[in-house]
Short mmCIF file of C-alpha atoms in Angstrom, two decimals:
data_model
loop_
_atom_site.label_atom_id
_atom_site.label_comp_id
_atom_site.label_asym_id
_atom_site.label_seq_id
_atom_site.Cartn_x
_atom_site.Cartn_y
_atom_site.Cartn_z
CA MET I 17 0.87 23.31 0.03
CA ASP I 18 1.52 26.89 1.26
CA SER I 19 -1.04 29.09 3.05
CA VAL I 20 -1.92 31.04 -0.10
CA GLU I 21 -2.75 27.84 -2.00
CA LYS I 22 -4.84 26.55 0.88
CA GLN I 23 -6.78 29.78 1.03
CA SER I 24 -7.39 29.74 -2.75
CA LEU I 25 -9.16 26.41 -2.50
CA GLN I 26 -11.79 27.64 -0.07
CA GLY I 27 -13.84 29.37 -2.74
CA ASN I 28 -14.44 26.16 -4.68
CA LYS I 29 -15.68 23.74 -2.00
CA LEU I 30 -18.35 21.24 -3.08
CA ASN I 31 -21.23 20.03 -0.89
CA LEU I 32 -22.77 16.54 -0.86
CA ILE I 33 -25.33 17.30 -3.58
CA ARG I 34 -22.69 18.60 -5.98
CA LEU I 35 -20.45 15.60 -5.22
CA ILE I 36 -23.32 13.21 -6.01
CA GLY I 37 -23.82 15.18 -9.22
CA ILE I 38 -20.15 14.60 -10.09
CA VAL I 39 -20.53 10.84 -9.47
CA ILE I 40 -23.74 10.54 -11.50
CA GLY I 41 -22.58 12.96 -14.17
CA SER I 42 -19.24 11.25 -14.77
CA THR I 43 -20.49 7.66 -14.43
CA ILE I 44 -23.76 7.71 -16.37
CA GLY I 45 -22.50 8.78 -19.76
CA GLY I 46 -22.84 6.86 -23.00
CA GLY I 47 -22.53 3.43 -21.36
CA VAL I 48 -26.10 3.08 -20.15
CA PHE I 49 -27.41 3.78 -23.66
CA SER I 50 -25.12 1.27 -25.36
CA ILE I 51 -24.48 -1.57 -22.90
CA SER I 52 -27.20 -3.87 -24.26
CA GLY I 53 -25.92 -3.73 -27.83
CA ASP I 54 -22.24 -3.71 -26.91
CA MET I 55 -22.47 -6.85 -24.77
CA ALA I 56 -24.40 -8.68 -27.47
CA ALA I 57 -21.92 -7.54 -30.13
CA ASN I 58 -19.08 -8.96 -28.02
CA GLY I 59 -20.77 -12.38 -28.10
CA ALA I 60 -22.35 -12.38 -24.64
CA ASN I 61 -25.72 -14.11 -24.35
CA THR I 62 -28.37 -13.55 -21.68
CA GLY I 63 -26.88 -15.90 -19.07
CA ALA I 64 -23.36 -14.50 -19.50
CA VAL I 65 -24.68 -10.93 -19.23
CA LEU I 66 -26.46 -11.70 -15.97
CA ILE I 67 -23.40 -13.41 -14.54
CA GLY I 68 -21.21 -10.56 -15.80
CA TRP I 69 -23.37 -7.97 -14.05
CA SER I 70 -23.41 -10.08 -10.88
CA VAL I 71 -19.61 -10.28 -10.88
CA CYS I 72 -19.39 -6.58 -11.68
CA GLY I 73 -21.92 -5.62 -9.01
CA ILE I 74 -20.16 -7.56 -6.27
CA GLY I 75 -16.68 -6.57 -7.43
CA MET I 76 -17.47 -2.90 -7.94
CA LEU I 77 -19.18 -2.83 -4.55
CA GLY I 78 -15.92 -4.09 -3.07
CA LEU I 79 -13.95 -1.41 -4.91
CA THR I 80 -16.47 1.27 -3.95
CA MET I 81 -16.29 0.24 -0.30
CA CYS I 82 -12.48 0.43 -0.53
CA PHE I 83 -12.79 4.04 -1.70
CA TYR I 84 -15.37 4.59 1.05
CA GLY I 85 -13.05 3.22 3.73
CA LEU I 86 -10.01 5.10 2.45
CA SER I 87 -11.86 8.42 2.35
CA LEU I 88 -12.84 7.96 6.01
CA ARG I 89 -9.62 6.45 7.41
CA LYS I 90 -7.18 8.54 5.38
CA LYS I 91 -8.88 11.93 5.40
CA GLU I 92 -5.58 13.72 4.96
CA LEU I 93 -5.06 12.08 1.54
CA THR I 94 -7.11 14.46 -0.59
CA GLY I 95 -5.48 13.44 -3.89
CA GLY I 96 -7.68 10.38 -4.22
CA ILE I 97 -6.31 7.57 -6.37
CA PHE I 98 -2.88 9.22 -6.65
CA SER I 99 -2.50 9.75 -2.91
CA TYR I 100 -3.53 6.19 -2.03
CA ALA I 101 -1.01 4.57 -4.39
CA LYS I 102 1.76 6.96 -3.35
CA GLU I 103 1.18 6.43 0.37
CA GLY I 104 1.01 2.67 -0.03
CA PHE I 105 3.70 1.90 -2.59
CA GLY I 106 5.94 4.91 -3.15
CA THR I 107 6.07 8.09 -5.20
CA TYR I 108 6.74 6.56 -8.64
CA ILE I 109 3.95 3.98 -8.25
CA GLY I 110 1.65 6.75 -7.06
CA PHE I 111 2.55 8.86 -10.07
CA ASN I 112 1.75 6.03 -12.47
CA SER I 113 -1.59 5.53 -10.75
CA ALA I 114 -2.39 9.22 -11.25
CA TRP I 115 -1.08 9.17 -14.82
CA GLY I 116 -3.03 6.05 -15.76
CA TYR I 117 -6.23 7.41 -14.25
CA TRP I 118 -5.72 10.76 -15.95
CA ILE I 119 -5.18 9.18 -19.39
CA SER I 120 -8.24 7.01 -18.77
CA VAL I 121 -10.33 10.13 -18.13
CA LEU I 122 -8.95 11.79 -21.27
CA LEU I 123 -9.87 8.78 -23.37
CA CYS I 124 -13.34 8.78 -21.81
CA ASN I 125 -13.91 12.28 -23.08
CA VAL I 126 -12.69 11.31 -26.56
CA SER I 127 -15.14 8.40 -26.57
CA TYR I 128 -17.95 10.61 -25.26
CA ALA I 129 -17.33 13.24 -27.93
CA THR I 130 -17.47 10.61 -30.70
CA LEU I 131 -20.66 9.01 -29.38
CA LEU I 132 -22.21 12.45 -28.82
CA PHE I 133 -22.11 13.30 -32.50
CA SER I 134 -23.12 9.80 -33.45
CA ALA I 135 -26.32 10.48 -31.47
CA ILE I 136 -26.73 13.88 -33.12
CA GLY I 137 -26.32 12.03 -36.43
CA TYR I 138 -29.75 10.48 -35.81
CA PHE I 139 -31.25 13.92 -36.38
CA ILE I 140 -28.58 15.33 -38.73
CA PRO I 141 -27.18 12.51 -40.94
CA ALA I 142 -24.19 14.65 -41.96
CA PHE I 143 -22.55 13.75 -38.63
CA GLY I 144 -22.51 10.05 -39.56
CA GLN I 145 -21.08 7.82 -36.83
CA GLY I 146 -19.44 10.74 -35.03
CA ASN I 147 -15.95 10.30 -36.50
CA ASN I 148 -16.10 12.27 -39.77
CA LEU I 149 -14.58 15.72 -40.25
CA LEU I 150 -17.73 17.65 -39.34
CA SER I 151 -18.15 15.62 -36.14
CA ILE I 152 -14.53 16.08 -35.07
CA VAL I 153 -14.67 19.85 -35.65
CA CYS I 154 -17.89 20.14 -33.63
CA ALA I 155 -16.59 17.77 -30.93
CA SER I 156 -13.54 20.01 -30.59
CA LEU I 157 -15.81 23.00 -30.07
CA VAL I 158 -17.65 21.10 -27.32
CA ILE I 159 -14.40 20.15 -25.56
CA TRP I 160 -13.11 23.74 -25.55
CA THR I 161 -16.51 25.07 -24.46
CA MET I 162 -16.31 22.77 -21.42
CA HIS I 163 -12.76 23.97 -20.90
CA PHE I 164 -13.82 27.60 -20.63
CA LEU I 165 -16.83 26.71 -18.48
CA VAL I 166 -14.57 25.06 -15.90
CA LEU I 167 -12.24 28.06 -16.06
CA LYS I 168 -15.19 30.07 -14.72
CA GLY I 169 -14.89 28.05 -11.51
CA VAL I 170 -15.03 24.39 -10.45
CA LYS I 171 -17.95 25.01 -8.08
CA GLU I 172 -19.97 26.79 -10.78
CA ALA I 173 -19.20 24.04 -13.31
CA ALA I 174 -20.23 21.39 -10.77
CA SER I 175 -23.58 23.16 -10.29
CA VAL I 176 -24.25 23.05 -14.04
CA ASN I 177 -23.17 19.40 -14.04
CA LEU I 178 -25.71 18.61 -11.29
CA VAL I 179 -28.60 19.97 -13.38
CA ILE I 180 -27.47 17.96 -16.42
CA ALA I 181 -26.98 14.83 -14.27
CA LEU I 182 -30.60 14.98 -13.14
CA GLY I 183 -31.74 15.64 -16.72
CA LYS I 184 -29.99 12.58 -18.10
CA LEU I 185 -32.05 10.30 -15.82
CA VAL I 186 -35.32 11.35 -17.52
CA PRO I 187 -34.96 9.35 -20.80
CA ILE I 188 -33.83 6.27 -18.83
CA LEU I 189 -36.95 6.54 -16.69
CA ILE I 190 -39.07 6.91 -19.84
CA PHE I 191 -37.44 3.76 -21.28
CA VAL I 192 -38.21 1.69 -18.17
CA VAL I 193 -41.77 3.00 -17.79
CA ALA I 194 -42.54 2.54 -21.51
CA LEU I 195 -41.38 -1.08 -21.58
CA VAL I 196 -43.41 -1.86 -18.46
CA ALA I 197 -46.51 0.06 -19.64
CA PHE I 198 -46.49 -1.55 -23.09
CA ARG I 199 -45.79 -4.99 -21.57
CA SER I 200 -42.97 -5.39 -24.06
CA PHE I 201 -40.87 -7.74 -21.96
CA ASP I 202 -41.21 -11.21 -23.50
CA PHE I 203 -39.85 -13.98 -21.29
CA SER I 204 -39.56 -16.35 -24.25
CA ILE I 205 -37.13 -13.90 -25.91
CA PHE I 206 -35.31 -13.44 -22.61
CA LYS I 207 -34.59 -17.14 -22.28
CA GLU I 208 -33.89 -17.75 -26.00
CA ASN I 209 -30.23 -18.67 -26.46
CA PHE I 210 -29.77 -18.14 -22.71
CA TRP I 211 -26.38 -19.86 -22.78
CA GLY I 212 -25.70 -19.41 -26.50
CA GLN I 213 -25.71 -21.84 -29.41
CA THR I 214 -24.00 -25.23 -29.13
CA GLY I 215 -20.44 -24.89 -30.35
CA GLY I 216 -20.48 -21.12 -29.88
CA MET I 217 -18.30 -19.00 -27.63
CA PRO I 218 -17.61 -20.74 -24.28
CA LEU I 219 -19.45 -19.31 -21.29
CA MET I 220 -16.27 -18.10 -19.57
CA GLU I 221 -15.24 -16.23 -22.72
CA GLN I 222 -18.70 -14.68 -22.90
CA ILE I 223 -18.42 -13.53 -19.29
CA LYS I 224 -14.97 -12.07 -19.96
CA ALA I 225 -16.42 -10.31 -23.01
CA THR I 226 -18.75 -8.33 -20.72
CA MET I 227 -15.83 -7.03 -18.67
CA TYR I 228 -14.86 -3.92 -20.62
CA THR I 229 -18.49 -2.90 -21.03
CA THR I 230 -19.23 -3.20 -17.31
CA VAL I 231 -16.02 -1.41 -16.31
CA TRP I 232 -16.73 1.31 -18.86
CA ALA I 233 -20.21 1.70 -17.41
CA PHE I 234 -18.78 2.34 -13.93
CA ILE I 235 -15.74 4.46 -14.73
CA GLY I 236 -16.34 7.68 -12.83
CA ILE I 237 -17.82 6.06 -9.72
CA GLU I 238 -14.72 7.29 -7.89
CA GLY I 239 -15.30 10.83 -9.18
CA ALA I 240 -15.97 12.28 -5.72
CA VAL I 241 -12.78 10.62 -4.44
CA ALA I 242 -10.75 12.08 -7.31
CA ILE I 243 -11.69 15.63 -6.30
CA SER I 244 -11.98 15.02 -2.55
CA GLY I 245 -9.75 18.02 -1.92
CA ARG I 246 -12.66 20.21 -3.07
CA ALA I 247 -15.23 18.65 -0.69
CA GLU I 248 -16.78 20.70 2.10
CA LYS I 249 -16.85 17.59 4.32
CA ASN I 250 -14.71 14.50 3.85
CA THR I 251 -17.58 12.28 4.99
CA ASP I 252 -19.62 13.56 2.04
CA VAL I 253 -17.11 11.95 -0.32
CA ALA I 254 -17.89 8.51 1.09
CA LYS I 255 -21.66 9.10 1.06
CA ALA I 256 -21.65 10.33 -2.55
CA THR I 257 -19.53 7.38 -3.71
CA VAL I 258 -21.56 4.56 -2.13
CA GLY I 259 -24.97 6.15 -2.71
CA GLY I 260 -24.13 6.89 -6.32
CA PHE I 261 -22.91 3.33 -6.92
CA LEU I 262 -26.06 1.65 -5.60
CA GLY I 263 -28.38 3.88 -7.61
CA ILE I 264 -26.40 3.50 -10.83
CA LEU I 265 -26.15 -0.30 -10.48
CA LEU I 266 -29.94 -0.51 -10.20
CA ILE I 267 -30.33 1.56 -13.37
CA TYR I 268 -27.90 -0.63 -15.34
CA LEU I 269 -29.59 -3.84 -14.24
CA LEU I 270 -33.04 -2.57 -15.22
CA VAL I 271 -31.86 -1.43 -18.65
CA SER I 272 -29.97 -4.68 -19.39
CA ILE I 273 -32.68 -7.08 -18.23
CA LEU I 274 -35.53 -5.23 -19.94
CA SER I 275 -33.58 -4.97 -23.21
CA MET I 276 -32.93 -8.73 -23.29
CA GLY I 277 -36.67 -9.32 -23.09
CA VAL I 278 -37.41 -7.19 -26.14
CA MET I 279 -34.85 -8.41 -28.71
CA THR I 280 -32.75 -11.52 -29.18
CA THR I 281 -28.97 -11.41 -28.82
CA PRO I 282 -28.32 -11.27 -32.61
CA GLU I 283 -30.86 -8.47 -32.97
CA LEU I 284 -29.26 -6.47 -30.16
CA ALA I 285 -25.82 -7.01 -31.66
CA ALA I 286 -26.96 -5.62 -35.02
CA LEU I 287 -28.32 -2.33 -33.65
CA LYS I 288 -26.73 0.99 -34.57
CA ASN I 289 -25.55 3.41 -31.88
CA PRO I 290 -27.01 4.08 -29.42
CA PRO I 291 -28.74 0.65 -29.19
CA LEU I 292 -31.19 1.75 -26.48
CA ALA I 293 -32.79 4.18 -28.94
CA TYR I 294 -33.68 1.43 -31.39
CA ILE I 295 -34.90 -0.89 -28.65
CA LEU I 296 -37.39 1.73 -27.49
CA GLU I 297 -38.26 2.55 -31.11
CA SER I 298 -39.28 -1.08 -31.67
CA VAL I 299 -41.73 -0.72 -28.77
CA VAL I 300 -43.23 2.77 -29.12
CA GLY I 301 -42.18 3.99 -32.56
CA LYS I 302 -39.93 6.77 -33.87
CA TRP I 303 -40.52 9.12 -30.96
CA GLY I 304 -38.87 6.61 -28.63
CA ALA I 305 -35.60 6.71 -30.57
CA ALA I 306 -35.77 10.51 -30.65
CA VAL I 307 -36.20 10.70 -26.85
CA ILE I 308 -33.27 8.38 -26.20
CA ASN I 309 -31.00 10.20 -28.64
CA ILE I 310 -31.84 13.51 -26.98
CA GLY I 311 -31.05 11.81 -23.66
CA VAL I 312 -27.71 10.63 -25.02
CA ILE I 313 -26.85 14.14 -26.16
CA VAL I 314 -27.71 15.65 -22.76
CA SER I 315 -26.01 12.80 -20.90
CA LEU I 316 -22.78 12.97 -22.85
CA ALA I 317 -22.62 16.74 -22.58
CA GLY I 318 -22.89 16.36 -18.80
CA SER I 319 -20.32 13.58 -18.65
CA THR I 320 -17.90 15.57 -20.76
CA LEU I 321 -18.23 18.45 -18.31
CA GLY I 322 -17.85 16.13 -15.30
CA TYR I 323 -14.72 14.54 -16.71
CA THR I 324 -13.28 17.91 -17.68
CA ILE I 325 -13.53 18.88 -13.99
CA ILE I 326 -11.89 15.63 -12.86
CA ALA I 327 -9.21 15.58 -15.58
CA GLY I 328 -8.18 19.15 -14.85
CA GLU I 329 -7.94 18.43 -11.13
CA LEU I 330 -5.58 15.44 -11.49
CA PRO I 331 -2.44 17.20 -12.84
CA TYR I 332 -3.11 20.05 -10.39
CA VAL I 333 -3.14 17.72 -7.37
CA ALA I 334 -0.13 15.78 -8.70
CA ALA I 335 1.78 19.06 -9.10
CA GLN I 336 0.97 20.00 -5.51
CA ASN I 337 2.52 16.68 -4.47
CA GLY I 338 5.67 17.34 -6.49
CA VAL I 339 5.28 14.73 -9.23
CA PHE I 340 3.91 16.97 -11.98
CA ASN I 341 5.67 20.15 -13.07
CA LYS I 342 5.14 23.18 -10.84
CA ALA I 343 3.44 24.99 -13.72
CA PHE I 344 0.35 22.83 -13.22
CA LYS I 345 -0.19 24.25 -9.72
CA LYS I 346 -1.27 27.55 -11.26
CA GLN I 347 -4.86 28.62 -10.66
CA ASN I 348 -6.74 31.52 -12.19
CA ARG I 349 -8.74 34.08 -10.22
CA ASN I 350 -11.68 31.63 -10.15
CA ASN I 351 -9.48 28.99 -8.44
CA SER I 352 -9.53 26.76 -11.54
CA PRO I 353 -6.34 24.85 -12.48
CA VAL I 354 -5.70 26.75 -15.68
CA ASN I 355 -2.52 25.06 -16.96
CA ALA I 356 -3.72 21.58 -16.03
CA LEU I 357 -6.92 22.17 -17.98
CA LEU I 358 -4.98 23.44 -20.99
CA LEU I 359 -2.76 20.35 -21.05
CA THR I 360 -5.72 18.02 -20.54
CA ASN I 361 -7.86 19.38 -23.34
CA GLY I 362 -4.89 19.80 -25.65
CA ILE I 363 -4.25 16.05 -25.43
CA ILE I 364 -7.95 15.31 -25.93
CA GLN I 365 -7.82 17.44 -29.07
CA LEU I 366 -4.90 15.34 -30.33
CA PHE I 367 -6.83 12.12 -29.78
CA LEU I 368 -9.84 13.59 -31.62
CA ILE I 369 -7.61 14.19 -34.63
CA ILE I 370 -6.42 10.58 -34.40
CA THR I 371 -10.07 9.51 -34.30
CA TYR I 372 -10.69 11.22 -37.64
CA LEU I 373 -7.49 10.02 -39.32
CA ASN I 374 -8.10 6.38 -38.30
CA GLU I 375 -11.91 6.49 -38.50
CA SER I 376 -11.92 5.12 -34.95
CA THR I 377 -15.18 4.43 -33.12
CA TYR I 378 -16.08 5.27 -29.55
CA GLN I 379 -15.76 1.59 -28.52
CA ILE I 380 -12.01 1.66 -29.24
CA PHE I 381 -11.42 4.58 -26.92
CA TYR I 382 -13.60 3.31 -24.10
CA THR I 383 -11.78 -0.04 -24.24
CA LEU I 384 -8.44 1.76 -23.93
CA SER I 385 -9.90 3.95 -21.19
CA ALA I 386 -11.07 0.89 -19.25
CA SER I 387 -7.62 -0.70 -19.66
CA MET I 388 -5.85 2.38 -18.30
CA VAL I 389 -8.02 2.59 -15.19
CA LEU I 390 -7.43 -1.02 -14.09
CA ILE I 391 -4.00 -0.45 -12.50
CA PRO I 392 -5.15 2.63 -10.50
CA TYR I 393 -8.15 0.62 -9.26
CA LEU I 394 -5.90 -2.28 -8.23
CA LEU I 395 -3.43 -0.03 -6.39
CA SER I 396 -6.20 1.71 -4.42
CA ALA I 397 -7.77 -1.58 -3.34
CA ALA I 398 -4.36 -3.09 -2.54
CA TYR I 399 -3.51 -0.10 -0.35
CA TYR I 400 -6.69 -0.56 1.65
CA LEU I 401 -5.85 -4.26 2.02
CA LYS I 402 -2.41 -3.23 3.25
CA LEU I 403 -3.96 -0.94 5.87
CA VAL I 404 -6.12 -3.77 7.20
CA ILE I 405 -3.29 -6.30 7.28
CA THR I 406 -0.84 -3.93 9.00
CA ASN I 407 -3.60 -2.74 11.37
CA GLU I 408 -2.91 0.89 10.42
CA THR I 409 -5.93 3.06 11.38
CA PHE I 410 -7.66 -0.07 12.74
CA GLU I 411 -6.06 -0.06 16.22
CA ASN I 412 -9.34 0.73 17.99
CA SER I 413 -11.59 -1.36 15.75
CA SER I 414 -13.36 -4.50 16.88
CA LYS I 415 -12.42 -7.92 15.51
CA SER I 416 -15.62 -8.14 13.47
CA GLU I 417 -15.03 -4.69 11.99
CA LYS I 418 -11.50 -5.66 10.96
CA THR I 419 -12.80 -8.90 9.44
CA ASN I 420 -15.46 -7.08 7.44
CA ASN I 421 -12.96 -4.55 6.15
CA PHE I 422 -10.51 -7.31 5.26
CA ILE I 423 -13.21 -9.03 3.18
CA VAL I 424 -14.03 -5.75 1.43
CA ALA I 425 -10.37 -4.98 0.71
CA LEU I 426 -9.67 -8.52 -0.51
CA LEU I 427 -12.77 -8.47 -2.71
CA GLY I 428 -11.78 -5.14 -4.28
CA THR I 429 -8.22 -6.38 -4.90
CA LEU I 430 -9.29 -9.73 -6.40
CA TYR I 431 -11.88 -8.04 -8.62
CA SER I 432 -9.23 -5.65 -9.93
CA LEU I 433 -6.96 -8.60 -10.73
CA TRP I 434 -9.88 -10.35 -12.46
CA LEU I 435 -10.43 -7.27 -14.62
CA ILE I 436 -6.78 -7.22 -15.67
CA TYR I 437 -6.92 -10.95 -16.49
CA SER I 438 -10.16 -10.57 -18.44
CA GLY I 439 -8.79 -7.66 -20.44
CA GLY I 440 -6.02 -9.84 -21.82
CA LEU I 441 -2.37 -9.21 -22.55
CA GLU I 442 -2.93 -7.26 -25.77
CA TYR I 443 -4.45 -4.20 -24.15
CA MET I 444 -1.99 -4.29 -21.27
CA LEU I 445 0.80 -4.07 -23.86
CA ILE I 446 -0.90 -1.16 -25.60
CA THR I 447 -1.44 0.76 -22.37
CA ALA I 448 2.29 0.44 -21.59
CA ILE I 449 2.94 2.80 -24.52
CA LEU I 450 0.67 5.38 -22.89
CA TYR I 451 2.48 5.04 -19.54
CA ILE I 452 5.97 5.73 -20.96
CA PRO I 453 5.45 9.49 -21.59
CA GLY I 454 4.40 9.72 -17.96
CA THR I 455 7.85 8.70 -16.78
CA ILE I 456 9.33 11.58 -18.81
CA VAL I 457 7.00 14.02 -17.01
CA TYR I 458 7.82 12.36 -13.67
CA THR I 459 11.57 12.56 -14.26
CA LYS I 460 11.43 16.24 -15.18
CA SER I 461 9.32 17.15 -12.16
CA ARG I 462 11.54 15.18 -9.78
CA LYS I 463 14.61 17.02 -11.05
CA GLU I 464 12.72 20.31 -10.87
CA ASN I 465 12.08 19.68 -7.16
CA GLY I 466 15.64 18.50 -6.48
CA ASN I 467 14.64 14.87 -5.78
CA ILE I 468 16.18 11.63 -6.95
CA ILE I 469 14.14 9.95 -9.70
CA PHE I 470 13.63 6.53 -8.14
CA GLU I 471 13.56 6.21 -4.36
CA LYS I 472 13.19 2.42 -4.10
CA TRP I 473 14.48 -0.57 -6.04
CA TRP I 474 10.96 -1.70 -6.94
CA GLU I 475 10.36 1.67 -8.62
CA LYS I 476 13.27 1.01 -10.99
CA LEU I 477 11.94 -2.50 -11.62
CA THR I 478 8.49 -1.09 -12.37
CA PHE I 479 9.97 1.29 -14.94
CA ILE I 480 11.93 -1.53 -16.60
CA ILE I 481 8.77 -3.66 -16.87
CA ILE I 482 6.74 -0.79 -18.34
CA LEU I 483 9.51 -0.01 -20.84
CA ALA I 484 9.82 -3.66 -21.87
CA PHE I 485 6.05 -3.96 -22.39
CA ALA I 486 6.05 -0.74 -24.43
CA VAL I 487 8.87 -1.95 -26.69
CA ILE I 488 7.16 -5.31 -27.24
CA SER I 489 3.91 -3.51 -27.99
CA LEU I 490 5.53 -1.21 -30.56
CA VAL I 491 7.15 -4.19 -32.30
CA LEU I 492 3.82 -6.05 -32.44
CA ILE I 493 2.03 -2.95 -33.73
CA SER I 494 4.66 -2.38 -36.42
CA ASN I 495 4.28 -5.93 -37.79
CA GLY I 496 0.50 -5.80 -37.59
CA THR I 497 0.08 -8.39 -34.84
CA ILE I 498 -1.92 -5.97 -32.69
CA GLN I 499 -3.85 -2.86 -33.76
CA PRO I 500 -4.62 -0.19 -31.15
CA PHE I 501 -6.99 1.75 -33.42
#
């Protein structure tokens, strides 16, 4: 990065409070309002849900601590997930990590936009389930409004996001207080079908069924890491990440446990979106559903803004590192990555059109989003494990400190592998199709910078594997074996 580019970044530095706002704003989106119904709809009973959250809590803590450790021990790597994978495993692997994370964020915003107008449909039935023509037109307006807001400046957009992030916690607090005040938690309902009916879905399959929902609920926890180059202090990135994770986990546990004491699993599975609205409605009446739906609208608006900030930053950082085209390094007078934002929201617009043409629901896009983020998560955790094993940055650490960090890194890596296993082969095949266009971008940018395309033999092997998976996926889609939408 030249001196002019470095100087241009100074006007958009984010303090700890704004970073926490990014974490909360990007993580608490539609997931908290739908997790109870989504898990039940996937066949998970009470026991499986509790085990699923336990696995998620421990595993995500490991991943979060990996991000925490990397942000402290590799302060010079301000590109977040991209930088970690590149430093650990080479430029092409790093690019794919950035590309996969970027596409995941794009798909998050598509899912958020669909769910947003599904929530508005509670008040205005013409919006339906958020995927009809009216919804898609209005969702497009929201996306481009966020686009122009971020163009006004990342710091200014982050300040607005902070206010919305605090506002989205209000309806969740009302939900918890209302269920406690009305003594609506019924332990007999909570324990009914705790392990499911005899002959039903096996427990392990139920636990695996919670995976995408729990991952979806925590996508964005690394938001501060993703834009660490904008932080006033690098240590604030670590504080925002860990503090945000612990607070959000507590919220998810309260919502899930309380919901399972109000309705049975079949009842939760049958609820319309967002399920939390109808759970509260069953306790306090119509006003409860109205409050939650307003909360969903505010929450999703904030998350859309938070992810617009993150998604615009990713191609910008990748361009600075020479793996995205130089055009994406361009900033406007407000220090916002103008071309990166245009590309990002243009692709989101395309996916919104696909949503309308295929009548896709928000669950489809968040499942694809969760699938895309798994590889970037794995590469980040694996890089931290590599640092511990090779003793890099740990030369002056005590034996106990090294042991603790090894456990954290191993936990984060194993949890990432568990997520990939739980997701199944079908979605890994589908995501390969989304990775292939990335290699075209990578190839063009490498030639643009006068570099060879693949530096190491394992980079060529990685490309061959991705291409093979993509071809297999296209064949299976064409004969109807798998259906991405």
